[in-house]
Coordinates of C-alpha atoms in Angstrom, one line a residue:
M1 CA -27.7 30.3 -37.6
H2 CA -24.6 31.7 -35.9
F3 CA -21.3 30.1 -35.7
H4 CA -19.5 30.3 -32.0
P5 CA -16.6 28.1 -32.3
F6 CA -15.3 29.2 -28.9
E7 CA -18.2 28.7 -26.4
V8 CA -16.9 27.9 -23.2
S9 CA -18.4 25.2 -21.3
E10 CA -17.2 24.0 -17.7
T11 CA -17.7 20.3 -19.0
H12 CA -15.4 20.5 -21.7
I13 CA -12.8 22.6 -19.5
V14 CA -13.1 19.6 -17.3
Y15 CA -12.6 17.0 -20.1
A16 CA -9.8 18.8 -21.6
C17 CA -7.8 19.4 -18.0
L18 CA -8.6 15.7 -16.8
G19 CA -7.5 14.1 -20.4
G20 CA -4.4 16.4 -20.2
F21 CA -3.5 15.6 -16.8
V22 CA -3.6 12.0 -17.4
V23 CA -1.4 12.6 -20.8
L24 CA 1.1 14.6 -19.1
F25 CA 1.4 12.3 -16.2
S26 CA 1.6 9.2 -18.1
L27 CA 4.7 10.7 -20.0
F28 CA 6.7 10.9 -16.6
A29 CA 4.8 7.8 -14.8
R30 CA 7.5 5.5 -15.0
V31 CA 10.2 8.1 -13.4
A32 CA 7.4 9.3 -10.9
K33 CA 6.5 5.9 -9.5
E34 CA 10.0 4.1 -10.1
K35 CA 12.5 6.8 -9.3
L36 CA 10.7 9.3 -7.1
Y37 CA 8.0 6.6 -5.6
V38 CA 5.5 9.0 -5.8
G39 CA 2.1 7.6 -7.5
E40 CA -0.4 9.5 -9.4
V41 CA -2.8 10.0 -6.2
V42 CA -0.6 12.9 -4.7
F43 CA -0.2 14.6 -8.2
A44 CA -4.0 14.0 -9.1
T45 CA -5.1 15.5 -5.6
L46 CA -3.0 18.5 -6.0
F47 CA -4.2 19.1 -9.6
G48 CA -7.8 19.0 -8.3
I49 CA -6.9 21.6 -5.7
I50 CA -5.5 23.9 -8.4
L51 CA -8.6 23.4 -10.4
G52 CA -11.1 23.6 -8.0
P53 CA -12.6 26.5 -6.1
S54 CA -9.8 27.4 -4.0
G55 CA -7.5 27.5 -7.3
A56 CA -8.6 28.2 -10.7
N57 CA -12.3 27.7 -10.0
V58 CA -12.7 25.8 -13.3
F59 CA -13.8 22.6 -11.9
R60 CA -16.7 22.8 -9.2
P61 CA -17.9 19.2 -8.7
R62 CA -19.9 20.7 -5.6
D63 CA -21.7 22.9 -8.1
W64 CA -23.1 20.3 -10.3
G65 CA -26.2 20.0 -8.6
S66 CA -26.8 23.8 -8.9
T67 CA -28.0 25.0 -5.3
S68 CA -29.0 21.6 -4.2
D69 CA -27.0 19.8 -2.1
E70 CA -29.0 16.6 -2.3
V71 CA -28.2 16.5 -6.1
T72 CA -24.6 17.5 -5.2
N73 CA -24.5 14.8 -2.6
E74 CA -25.9 11.9 -5.3
I75 CA -23.4 12.6 -7.6
T76 CA -20.6 12.4 -5.3
L77 CA -21.9 9.2 -3.8
E78 CA -22.2 7.7 -7.3
V79 CA -18.8 8.8 -8.6
T80 CA -17.1 7.4 -5.4
R81 CA -19.1 4.2 -5.3
I82 CA -18.2 2.9 -8.7
V83 CA -14.3 3.7 -8.2
L84 CA -14.5 1.9 -4.8
A85 CA -16.6 -1.2 -6.3
L86 CA -13.9 -1.5 -9.2
G87 CA -11.2 -1.3 -6.6
V88 CA -12.4 -3.8 -4.4
F89 CA -13.1 -6.3 -7.1
A90 CA -9.8 -5.8 -8.5
V91 CA -8.2 -6.6 -5.0
G92 CA -10.4 -9.5 -5.0
V93 CA -9.4 -11.0 -8.4
E94 CA -5.6 -10.2 -7.9
L95 CA -5.2 -12.2 -4.7
P96 CA -3.7 -15.8 -4.9
K97 CA -5.6 -18.9 -5.0
S98 CA -8.0 -19.6 -2.3
Y99 CA -6.3 -16.7 -0.3
L100 CA -9.4 -16.0 2.0
A101 CA -9.7 -19.6 3.0
Q102 CA -5.9 -19.9 4.1
H103 CA -5.4 -16.6 5.9
W104 CA -8.9 -15.8 7.0
K105 CA -7.6 -15.6 10.7
S106 CA -5.2 -12.9 10.0
L107 CA -7.8 -10.8 8.0
T108 CA -10.4 -11.5 10.6
L109 CA -8.2 -10.0 13.3
L110 CA -7.4 -7.3 11.2
V111 CA -10.9 -6.2 10.4
V112 CA -12.4 -6.7 13.7
P113 CA -10.7 -5.9 16.8
V114 CA -8.2 -3.6 14.9
M115 CA -11.0 -1.7 13.1
F116 CA -13.3 -1.7 16.3
F117 CA -10.0 -0.1 18.3
G118 CA -9.5 2.5 15.7
Y119 CA -13.2 3.1 15.6
I120 CA -14.0 3.7 19.5
S121 CA -10.7 5.7 19.9
S122 CA -11.0 8.1 17.0
A123 CA -14.4 8.9 18.7
G124 CA -12.6 9.9 21.8
L125 CA -10.4 12.2 20.0
L126 CA -13.3 13.7 18.1
V127 CA -15.0 14.3 21.6
A128 CA -12.0 15.6 22.9
I129 CA -11.0 18.2 20.0
F130 CA -14.8 19.0 19.1
P131 CA -16.7 19.3 22.2
K132 CA -19.9 20.4 20.3
L133 CA -20.1 16.6 19.1
S134 CA -21.6 14.0 21.2
Y135 CA -20.0 10.7 21.6
L136 CA -22.8 9.2 19.4
S137 CA -22.4 11.8 16.7
A138 CA -18.5 11.0 16.9
L139 CA -19.0 7.5 16.1
V140 CA -20.8 8.6 12.9
V141 CA -17.7 10.6 11.8
S142 CA -15.6 8.0 13.2
A143 CA -17.1 5.4 11.0
C144 CA -16.0 7.3 8.0
L145 CA -12.6 7.4 8.9
T146 CA -11.8 3.6 10.2
P147 CA -11.8 1.8 6.9
T148 CA -8.5 1.6 5.0
D149 CA -9.1 2.8 1.6
P150 CA -8.1 0.4 -1.1
I151 CA -7.4 2.8 -4.1
L152 CA -5.0 4.8 -1.9
A153 CA -3.6 1.2 -0.4
A154 CA -3.2 -0.3 -3.7
A155 CA -1.2 2.9 -4.9
I156 CA 1.0 2.7 -2.1
V157 CA 1.8 -0.8 -1.3
G158 CA 1.6 -1.7 -4.8
G159 CA 4.7 0.4 -6.3
H160 CA 8.0 -0.2 -7.3
Y161 CA 9.5 0.4 -3.9
A162 CA 7.0 -1.7 -2.2
D163 CA 7.7 -4.8 -4.3
R164 CA 11.3 -4.7 -3.5
N165 CA 11.2 -3.8 0.2
V166 CA 7.6 -5.0 1.3
P167 CA 7.4 -8.8 2.2
G168 CA 4.7 -10.1 -0.3
H169 CA 2.4 -11.4 2.5
I170 CA 2.3 -8.0 3.9
R171 CA 1.3 -6.4 0.8
R172 CA -1.5 -9.0 0.2
L173 CA -2.7 -8.7 4.0
L174 CA -3.1 -5.1 3.7
A175 CA -4.7 -5.1 0.3
A176 CA -7.3 -7.7 1.3
E177 CA -8.2 -5.8 4.3
S178 CA -8.5 -2.6 2.6
A179 CA -11.1 -4.0 0.4
A180 CA -12.9 -6.1 3.4
N181 CA -13.1 -3.0 6.0
D182 CA -14.9 -0.8 3.3
G183 CA -17.8 -2.8 3.1
L184 CA -17.7 -3.5 6.9
A185 CA -18.1 0.2 7.4
Y186 CA -21.9 -0.1 6.8
P187 CA -22.4 -1.8 10.2
F188 CA -20.0 0.7 11.9
L189 CA -22.0 3.8 10.4
F190 CA -25.6 2.3 11.0
L191 CA -25.3 1.5 14.3
P192 CA -24.7 4.9 15.9
L193 CA -27.3 6.2 13.0
Y194 CA -30.0 3.9 14.1
L195 CA -29.3 5.0 17.6
S196 CA -30.0 8.9 16.6
L197 CA -32.6 8.4 14.3
D198 CA -35.0 5.5 15.9
K199 CA -37.3 6.1 18.4
T200 CA -36.2 3.8 20.9
T201 CA -32.9 2.1 21.6
G202 CA -34.4 -1.6 21.1
E203 CA -35.9 -0.5 17.9
A204 CA -32.2 0.8 16.6
I205 CA -30.5 -2.4 18.0
Q206 CA -33.1 -4.8 16.0
D207 CA -32.5 -2.3 12.8
F208 CA -28.7 -2.8 13.3
F209 CA -28.8 -6.8 13.6
T210 CA -31.8 -7.5 11.0
T211 CA -31.0 -4.5 8.5
A212 CA -27.1 -3.8 8.8
I213 CA -25.7 -7.2 9.5
L214 CA -28.0 -9.8 8.2
Y215 CA -29.5 -8.0 5.2
S216 CA -26.7 -5.9 4.1
V217 CA -23.4 -7.7 5.1
V218 CA -24.3 -11.4 5.0
L219 CA -26.7 -11.3 2.2
G220 CA -24.5 -8.9 0.2
V221 CA -21.5 -11.4 0.6
L222 CA -23.7 -14.5 -0.5
V223 CA -24.9 -12.5 -3.5
G224 CA -21.5 -11.2 -4.4
A225 CA -19.9 -14.8 -4.0
I226 CA -22.7 -16.5 -6.1
F227 CA -22.6 -14.2 -9.1
G228 CA -18.6 -14.5 -8.9
L229 CA -18.5 -18.4 -8.9
I230 CA -21.2 -18.4 -11.8
S231 CA -19.4 -16.1 -13.9
S232 CA -16.2 -17.9 -13.1
R233 CA -17.6 -21.4 -14.5
L234 CA -19.4 -19.8 -17.6
M235 CA -16.0 -18.0 -18.6
R236 CA -14.1 -21.3 -18.4
L237 CA -16.8 -23.1 -20.0
M238 CA -17.1 -20.7 -22.9
Q239 CA -13.3 -20.4 -23.1
R240 CA -13.0 -24.5 -23.3
K241 CA -15.8 -24.2 -26.6
G242 CA -13.5 -21.7 -27.9
F243 CA -16.1 -18.8 -27.5
I244 CA -14.1 -16.4 -25.9
G245 CA -10.2 -15.6 -25.4
S246 CA -8.1 -14.7 -22.5
E247 CA -8.6 -11.0 -23.6
S248 CA -12.2 -11.0 -23.2
Y249 CA -11.8 -11.7 -19.6
V250 CA -11.1 -8.1 -18.4
V251 CA -14.2 -6.9 -20.4
Q252 CA -16.5 -9.6 -18.6
L253 CA -15.1 -8.8 -15.2
V254 CA -15.7 -5.1 -15.5
A255 CA -19.4 -5.7 -16.9
L256 CA -19.5 -7.9 -13.8
V257 CA -18.7 -5.3 -11.7
L258 CA -21.4 -2.8 -12.8
F259 CA -23.9 -5.8 -12.9
I260 CA -23.3 -6.7 -9.3
E261 CA -23.3 -2.9 -8.2
G262 CA -26.2 -2.5 -9.6
V263 CA -28.2 -5.5 -8.7
V264 CA -27.0 -5.3 -4.8
T265 CA -27.8 -1.6 -4.6
L266 CA -31.1 -2.0 -5.9
M267 CA -31.8 -4.7 -3.3
G268 CA -30.3 -2.3 -0.6
S269 CA -27.6 -4.7 0.5
D270 CA -23.8 -3.9 0.9
D271 CA -22.6 -3.5 -2.6
L272 CA -19.0 -2.9 -1.7
L273 CA -18.8 -6.2 0.2
A274 CA -20.5 -8.0 -2.7
C275 CA -17.9 -6.7 -5.1
F276 CA -15.2 -8.1 -3.2
A277 CA -16.9 -11.3 -2.5
A278 CA -17.4 -11.6 -6.3
G279 CA -13.8 -10.9 -7.2
S280 CA -12.3 -13.4 -4.7
A281 CA -14.9 -15.9 -5.7
V282 CA -13.9 -15.4 -9.5
S283 CA -10.4 -16.0 -8.7
W284 CA -10.9 -18.7 -6.2
D285 CA -9.6 -21.5 -8.2
G286 CA -6.6 -19.6 -9.8
H287 CA -8.1 -19.7 -13.4
F288 CA -8.7 -16.0 -13.7
N289 CA -5.1 -15.5 -12.6
E290 CA -3.5 -17.8 -15.0
Q291 CA -5.4 -16.2 -18.1
V292 CA -4.3 -12.7 -17.2
E293 CA -1.3 -13.1 -16.0
D294 CA 0.4 -11.4 -18.9
N295 CA -2.5 -9.1 -19.6
E296 CA -2.3 -6.1 -17.0
V297 CA -5.1 -4.1 -18.5
F298 CA -7.3 -4.2 -15.7
A299 CA -4.8 -3.1 -13.2
S300 CA -3.7 -0.5 -15.5
L301 CA -7.1 0.5 -16.1
I302 CA -8.0 1.2 -12.2
D303 CA -4.4 2.7 -11.4
S304 CA -4.0 5.0 -14.5
I305 CA -7.6 6.4 -15.2
M306 CA -9.9 5.8 -12.5
N307 CA -7.3 7.0 -9.9
C308 CA -6.6 10.2 -11.6
V309 CA -10.1 11.1 -12.2
V310 CA -11.5 10.3 -8.8
F311 CA -8.3 12.3 -7.0
V312 CA -8.8 15.2 -9.0
F313 CA -12.4 15.0 -8.2
I314 CA -11.6 14.8 -4.6
G315 CA -9.1 17.7 -4.8
A316 CA -11.7 19.8 -6.2
W317 CA -14.4 18.5 -3.8
I318 CA -12.7 19.6 -0.8
R319 CA -14.1 23.2 0.3
F320 CA -11.4 25.0 2.4
P321 CA -13.6 27.8 3.8
D322 CA -15.7 25.0 5.7
W323 CA -12.4 24.3 7.7
T324 CA -13.2 27.3 9.9
N325 CA -16.7 27.2 11.6
A326 CA -16.8 28.8 15.2
A327 CA -20.4 27.6 15.4
V328 CA -19.0 24.2 15.9
N329 CA -15.5 24.8 17.1
I330 CA -14.1 23.8 13.8
S331 CA -10.6 25.3 13.0
P332 CA -7.8 24.4 10.9
A333 CA -5.7 24.0 13.9
R334 CA -7.9 21.8 15.5
L335 CA -8.5 19.9 12.4
V336 CA -4.6 19.3 12.1
A337 CA -4.4 18.4 15.4
F338 CA -6.9 15.6 15.2
F339 CA -5.5 14.4 12.1
F340 CA -2.0 13.7 13.7
S341 CA -3.8 12.2 16.8
I342 CA -5.7 9.8 14.7
L343 CA -2.6 9.0 12.4
L344 CA -0.8 7.7 15.6
T345 CA -3.6 6.3 17.7
R346 CA -6.2 4.5 15.1
R347 CA -4.6 1.4 14.0
I348 CA -0.4 1.4 15.6
P349 CA -1.5 0.7 19.3
A350 CA -4.0 -2.2 18.2
L351 CA -1.5 -3.8 16.1
M352 CA 1.4 -3.7 18.3
L353 CA -0.6 -5.2 21.0
L354 CA -2.3 -8.2 18.6
Y355 CA 0.6 -9.0 16.1
P356 CA 1.8 -12.2 18.2
T357 CA -1.8 -13.7 17.6
I358 CA -1.9 -12.4 13.7
P359 CA -0.1 -15.2 11.7
D360 CA 0.8 -13.4 8.7
I361 CA 2.5 -10.4 11.0
H362 CA 5.8 -12.0 11.8
N363 CA 7.5 -9.4 13.9
W364 CA 6.9 -5.8 15.4
K365 CA 8.4 -3.9 12.5
E366 CA 5.8 -5.6 10.3
A367 CA 3.1 -4.7 12.7
L368 CA 4.2 -1.0 13.0
F369 CA 4.3 -0.9 9.0
C370 CA 0.8 -2.3 8.9
G371 CA -0.4 0.2 11.5
W372 CA 1.0 3.1 9.7
F373 CA -0.3 2.5 6.3
G374 CA -3.9 2.5 7.0
P375 CA -4.7 5.4 4.4
M376 CA -8.0 7.4 4.3
G377 CA -9.3 8.5 0.7
V378 CA -12.1 7.6 -1.5
G379 CA -14.0 5.5 1.0
A380 CA -14.1 8.2 3.5
V381 CA -15.8 10.4 1.2
F382 CA -18.1 8.0 0.2
I383 CA -19.2 6.8 3.7
S384 CA -19.6 10.5 4.7
T385 CA -21.7 11.3 1.7
L386 CA -23.8 8.3 2.8
A387 CA -24.4 9.5 6.2
L388 CA -25.2 12.9 5.1
T389 CA -28.3 11.2 3.1
Y390 CA -29.5 10.3 6.6
L391 CA -29.0 13.6 8.2
P392 CA -30.7 17.0 8.0
E393 CA -29.5 19.6 5.8
P394 CA -26.3 21.3 7.5
Q395 CA -26.7 25.0 9.3
K396 CA -23.5 26.3 9.1
D397 CA -24.3 29.8 11.0
D398 CA -26.4 28.1 13.9
P399 CA -26.8 24.6 14.0
Q400 CA -29.5 23.2 16.3
G401 CA -29.4 19.6 18.2
Q402 CA -26.6 16.9 17.5
L403 CA -28.0 15.9 14.3
Q404 CA -27.4 19.6 12.5
I405 CA -24.1 19.6 14.5
L406 CA -23.2 16.5 12.8
A407 CA -24.4 17.3 9.2
T408 CA -22.2 20.8 9.7
C409 CA -19.0 18.7 11.1
I410 CA -18.9 15.8 9.2
Q411 CA -17.4 16.9 5.8
P412 CA -14.9 19.3 6.9
I413 CA -13.2 16.8 9.4
V414 CA -13.3 14.0 6.8
S415 CA -12.1 16.4 3.8
C416 CA -9.0 17.6 6.0
T417 CA -8.3 14.1 7.4
I418 CA -8.2 12.5 3.9
L419 CA -5.9 15.3 2.5
G420 CA -3.3 15.0 5.3
S421 CA -3.6 11.2 4.7
I422 CA -3.2 11.5 0.8
L423 CA 0.0 13.7 1.5
I424 CA 1.6 11.7 4.6
H425 CA 0.9 8.1 3.1
G426 CA 1.5 9.1 -0.2
L427 CA 4.7 10.9 0.4
S428 CA 5.9 8.3 3.1
I429 CA 7.5 5.8 0.6
P430 CA 9.7 8.6 -0.7
A431 CA 10.9 9.8 2.8
F432 CA 11.7 6.2 3.6
S433 CA 13.6 5.9 0.5
L434 CA 15.6 9.2 1.0
A435 CA 16.3 8.7 4.4
R436 CA 17.8 5.0 3.4
T437 CA 19.8 6.8 0.9
V438 CA 21.2 9.2 3.3
T439 CA 22.0 6.6 5.7
L440 CA 23.8 4.4 3.0
S441 CA 25.7 7.2 1.5
R442 CA 26.8 8.2 5.3
S443 CA 28.0 4.5 6.0
T444 CA 30.0 4.4 2.9
T445 CA 32.2 7.7 3.8
V446 CA 33.1 6.5 6.9
N447 CA 37.0 5.7 6.8
T448 CA 36.9 2.1 8.0
P449 CA 40.1 0.8 9.3
Q450 CA 42.3 -1.9 7.4
P451 CA 41.8 -5.3 8.9
E452 CA 44.9 -6.3 10.9
W453 CA 45.3 -9.4 8.8
I454 CA 46.4 -7.4 5.6
G455 CA 49.4 -6.5 7.1
Q456 CA 50.4 -9.9 7.9
I457 CA 50.4 -11.4 4.2
Q458 CA 53.7 -11.9 2.9
H459 CA 54.5 -10.1 -0.4
I460 CA 57.2 -11.5 -2.8
E461 CA 58.6 -9.2 -5.5
P462 CA 59.0 -10.2 -8.9
G463 CA 62.2 -11.9 -9.8
I464 CA 63.2 -12.7 -6.4
I465 CA 63.6 -16.6 -5.7
M466 CA 62.5 -17.4 -2.1
P467 CA 63.6 -20.8 -0.4
R468 CA 60.8 -23.0 -0.2
S469 CA 61.3 -23.0 3.7
A470 CA 60.9 -19.4 4.1
A471 CA 57.7 -19.4 1.9
I472 CA 55.8 -22.3 4.0
S473 CA 57.0 -21.3 7.5
T474 CA 54.6 -19.4 9.4
P475 CA 56.1 -16.5 11.4
P476 CA 55.3 -16.9 15.0
S477 CA 54.0 -13.3 15.1
R478 CA 51.4 -14.2 12.8
V479 CA 50.4 -17.8 14.1
D480 CA 50.2 -16.3 17.7
S481 CA 48.4 -12.9 17.0
P482 CA 44.9 -12.3 17.6
A483 CA 44.7 -11.7 14.0
A484 CA 45.4 -15.0 12.8
S485 CA 42.1 -16.2 14.3
N486 CA 40.2 -14.0 12.6
L487 CA 41.5 -14.6 8.9
P488 CA 38.7 -15.0 6.5
S489 CA 38.3 -18.9 5.5
H490 CA 39.1 -18.2 2.0
I491 CA 42.9 -17.0 3.0
G492 CA 45.7 -19.5 3.3
T493 CA 49.3 -19.2 3.9
I494 CA 51.4 -17.6 0.9
V495 CA 53.7 -20.1 -0.6
Q496 CA 56.1 -20.1 -3.4
D497 CA 55.0 -21.9 -6.6
D498 CA 57.5 -23.6 -8.5
R499 CA 57.0 -25.1 -12.0
N500 CA 59.5 -27.5 -13.1
S501 CA 60.3 -27.1 -16.9
S502 CA 60.6 -30.9 -17.3
T503 CA 57.9 -32.1 -15.3
G504 CA 55.3 -29.4 -15.1
E505 CA 54.4 -30.2 -11.6
I506 CA 53.4 -27.6 -9.2
A507 CA 55.1 -27.9 -5.7
S508 CA 52.9 -26.1 -3.1
I509 CA 52.5 -26.8 0.5
S510 CA 49.4 -25.0 2.3
A511 CA 49.2 -24.1 6.1
V512 CA 46.0 -23.8 7.8
P513 CA 45.8 -20.1 9.3
G514 CA 46.5 -20.5 13.2
Q515 CA 48.7 -23.7 12.9
T516 CA 52.1 -24.7 12.3
Q517 CA 54.0 -27.3 10.3
E518 CA 57.4 -28.5 10.9
T519 CA 59.6 -28.6 7.7
G520 CA 63.1 -29.7 7.6
D521 CA 65.9 -28.0 5.7
V522 CA 64.8 -28.3 1.8
P523 CA 67.3 -27.5 -0.8
P524 CA 66.6 -24.7 -2.9
P525 CA 64.6 -25.7 -6.0
P526 CA 66.3 -25.9 -9.3
P527 CA 65.8 -22.9 -11.7
A528 CA 62.2 -22.9 -13.3
E529 CA 61.0 -21.3 -16.1
K530 CA 58.0 -19.7 -14.4
R531 CA 57.4 -18.7 -10.9
S532 CA 54.2 -17.4 -9.4
V533 CA 52.7 -16.5 -6.1
A534 CA 49.4 -18.6 -5.0
F535 CA 47.1 -18.0 -2.3
V536 CA 46.2 -21.4 -1.3
R537 CA 42.3 -21.2 -0.3
A538 CA 41.1 -23.2 2.6
D539 CA 38.7 -25.0 0.3
G540 CA 41.4 -26.5 -2.0
L541 CA 40.8 -24.4 -5.1
D542 CA 43.8 -22.9 -6.4
G543 CA 43.9 -19.0 -6.3
S544 CA 47.2 -18.6 -8.2
T545 CA 48.2 -15.5 -9.8
E546 CA 51.2 -14.9 -12.4

C-alpha cells in the first residue's frame, strides 16, 4: 500500500475553504456588523464567486451531479430547502407572543395585495425587456422573485444599525412577511405552470385550487401548527417533570424542523409554510421565548454557520457565462436594466398606496423603508430550481417553444437579480449610515451665529461691589428688545448675592425676563465676607457660582 498524504479532493478543498472563511469572518464579525454594518451575506457571496467557476474554480456546485442537470438541481433544491426551513422556523419562534393573531391584518395586506402587485408587475417588465418570453412564462420567473428572502431579510433588518434606527414593529413585520411569503410562493408558481402544462384551462384551474391551495398551503399550515403545538406542550411537560432543561430547547427545535420538513415533503404539501406555522405555534404562548431569552445559540447557528455556507454556495452557483445568450435575448445590459426596474417597481408603489390601511406602518417613511427592503436570495434560488424540475431540459443554442425558452431563461435572470439584491440591499445600511454621518459632520461645522441674548447678560467683575439696585434693575434695552422674549426658560436676571457674615442669609431678588420690577433706593449693603454672582433660574433653583 502506498502512502499519498497530499491527494487533492475537491470536497476537502471545499471543507477547508468554508471552514476557513467562517473562522476568519468570526474574528472580525463584530467590527463588520457593528461598525461597518455589513453582514456575512455580502462577504460570503463574494467569497463564493472567488472560489467558483468564474474565479479559482475550486468550488463547482453545479458539477456535483457530473453531467446530469437533474442531479445538480436536486442538490441545489435540498440545500436551499433545509436552509429556508430553518430560517422561516427561526422567524416563527422569535416572534412575540401571539404575534400573528394580533397583527394578522398588516401581515395579510403585505403577503396578498403587495405580493400580487409585485408578481404581475415583474412579469410585465420581463416581457418588455425579454420579448422572447410570453406573459405566462414571465409569471413563472416572477414567482421566483416575488417572495422576500427570510435569510437575507434577517441579516439586514436584524443588525446592530437596524436595532438602533428601525422601529421594532417594522422589524418584526418584515421578518414575519419574509417567512410567510416564501411559503405562499407555491401558488404563484404553480398557477402559470399548470396553465402551461395541463391540457385544458379548466383542468389547470382545478389543479390550482385543489393541489396548490388546499393540499399544499392549507394542509401544510394545519400540519405545521399541530406539530408545533404538540411539541410545545410536550417540552413544557417534560421540563416541569425535570426531564429536560432550557438548553435542550434548541436541540429539540432543530430536530423538529427536520422532522416537519421530512413529513410534509413526503406528503407533497408546502413544507416552508408548515415550518413557519410550526415555529409560530411553538412560541404562541411565550414559553419558548422565556426559556431561551438568555440563550442565543439557535439564532447564532442560523446567522453564523448556515448563512455563511449557503451564500458561499450561491456565489459559486452563479454561472456568469449564461448571462449572455442571443437566442433568448439575454445580455448583461438587459439583466441589469431588469434588476433596477424591479427594484423600484416590485414593492414600493403598492406599499406607498396601501400603507394608510396597514396598521403597523405609521407613515410614508416606514412604507418606503418596507418597500425598499424586500431582498431576494435563497428563496429565489429554491423556487427557480423547483420550477426547473417541471420543465424540459434547457436548450441554450436553439430553444424550441415557450417551455424550453423558459427553462433557458429562468436561472440567468434569477441569478443576476439575486446577486444585485445581495449587493444593493446588503450595502444599503452602510450607505445610509455613511450618508447620515456625513450630514451630521457638515451640520456641526457650520458657523452658527451667537444667540442675541448672550450679549444682554450683565457680567460682574470679581472684587467689584455692585449696588443692589443696579443688580436687580433690568435695562430697558433688555426688556423691550425682541431678544428678551426669546430667552431660555432657565435664564433669569443676574443679581448680586450678598451673604452677611453675621446672619449668613442670602439676599437675592429675581426678575422674570420681559418684565420690570419697581425698586426704591436701597442703601449699599454692609461689607460681606463672600460675594458671588447668581443666575436665578425660572424654576426657583439656585444656580449660584462663586
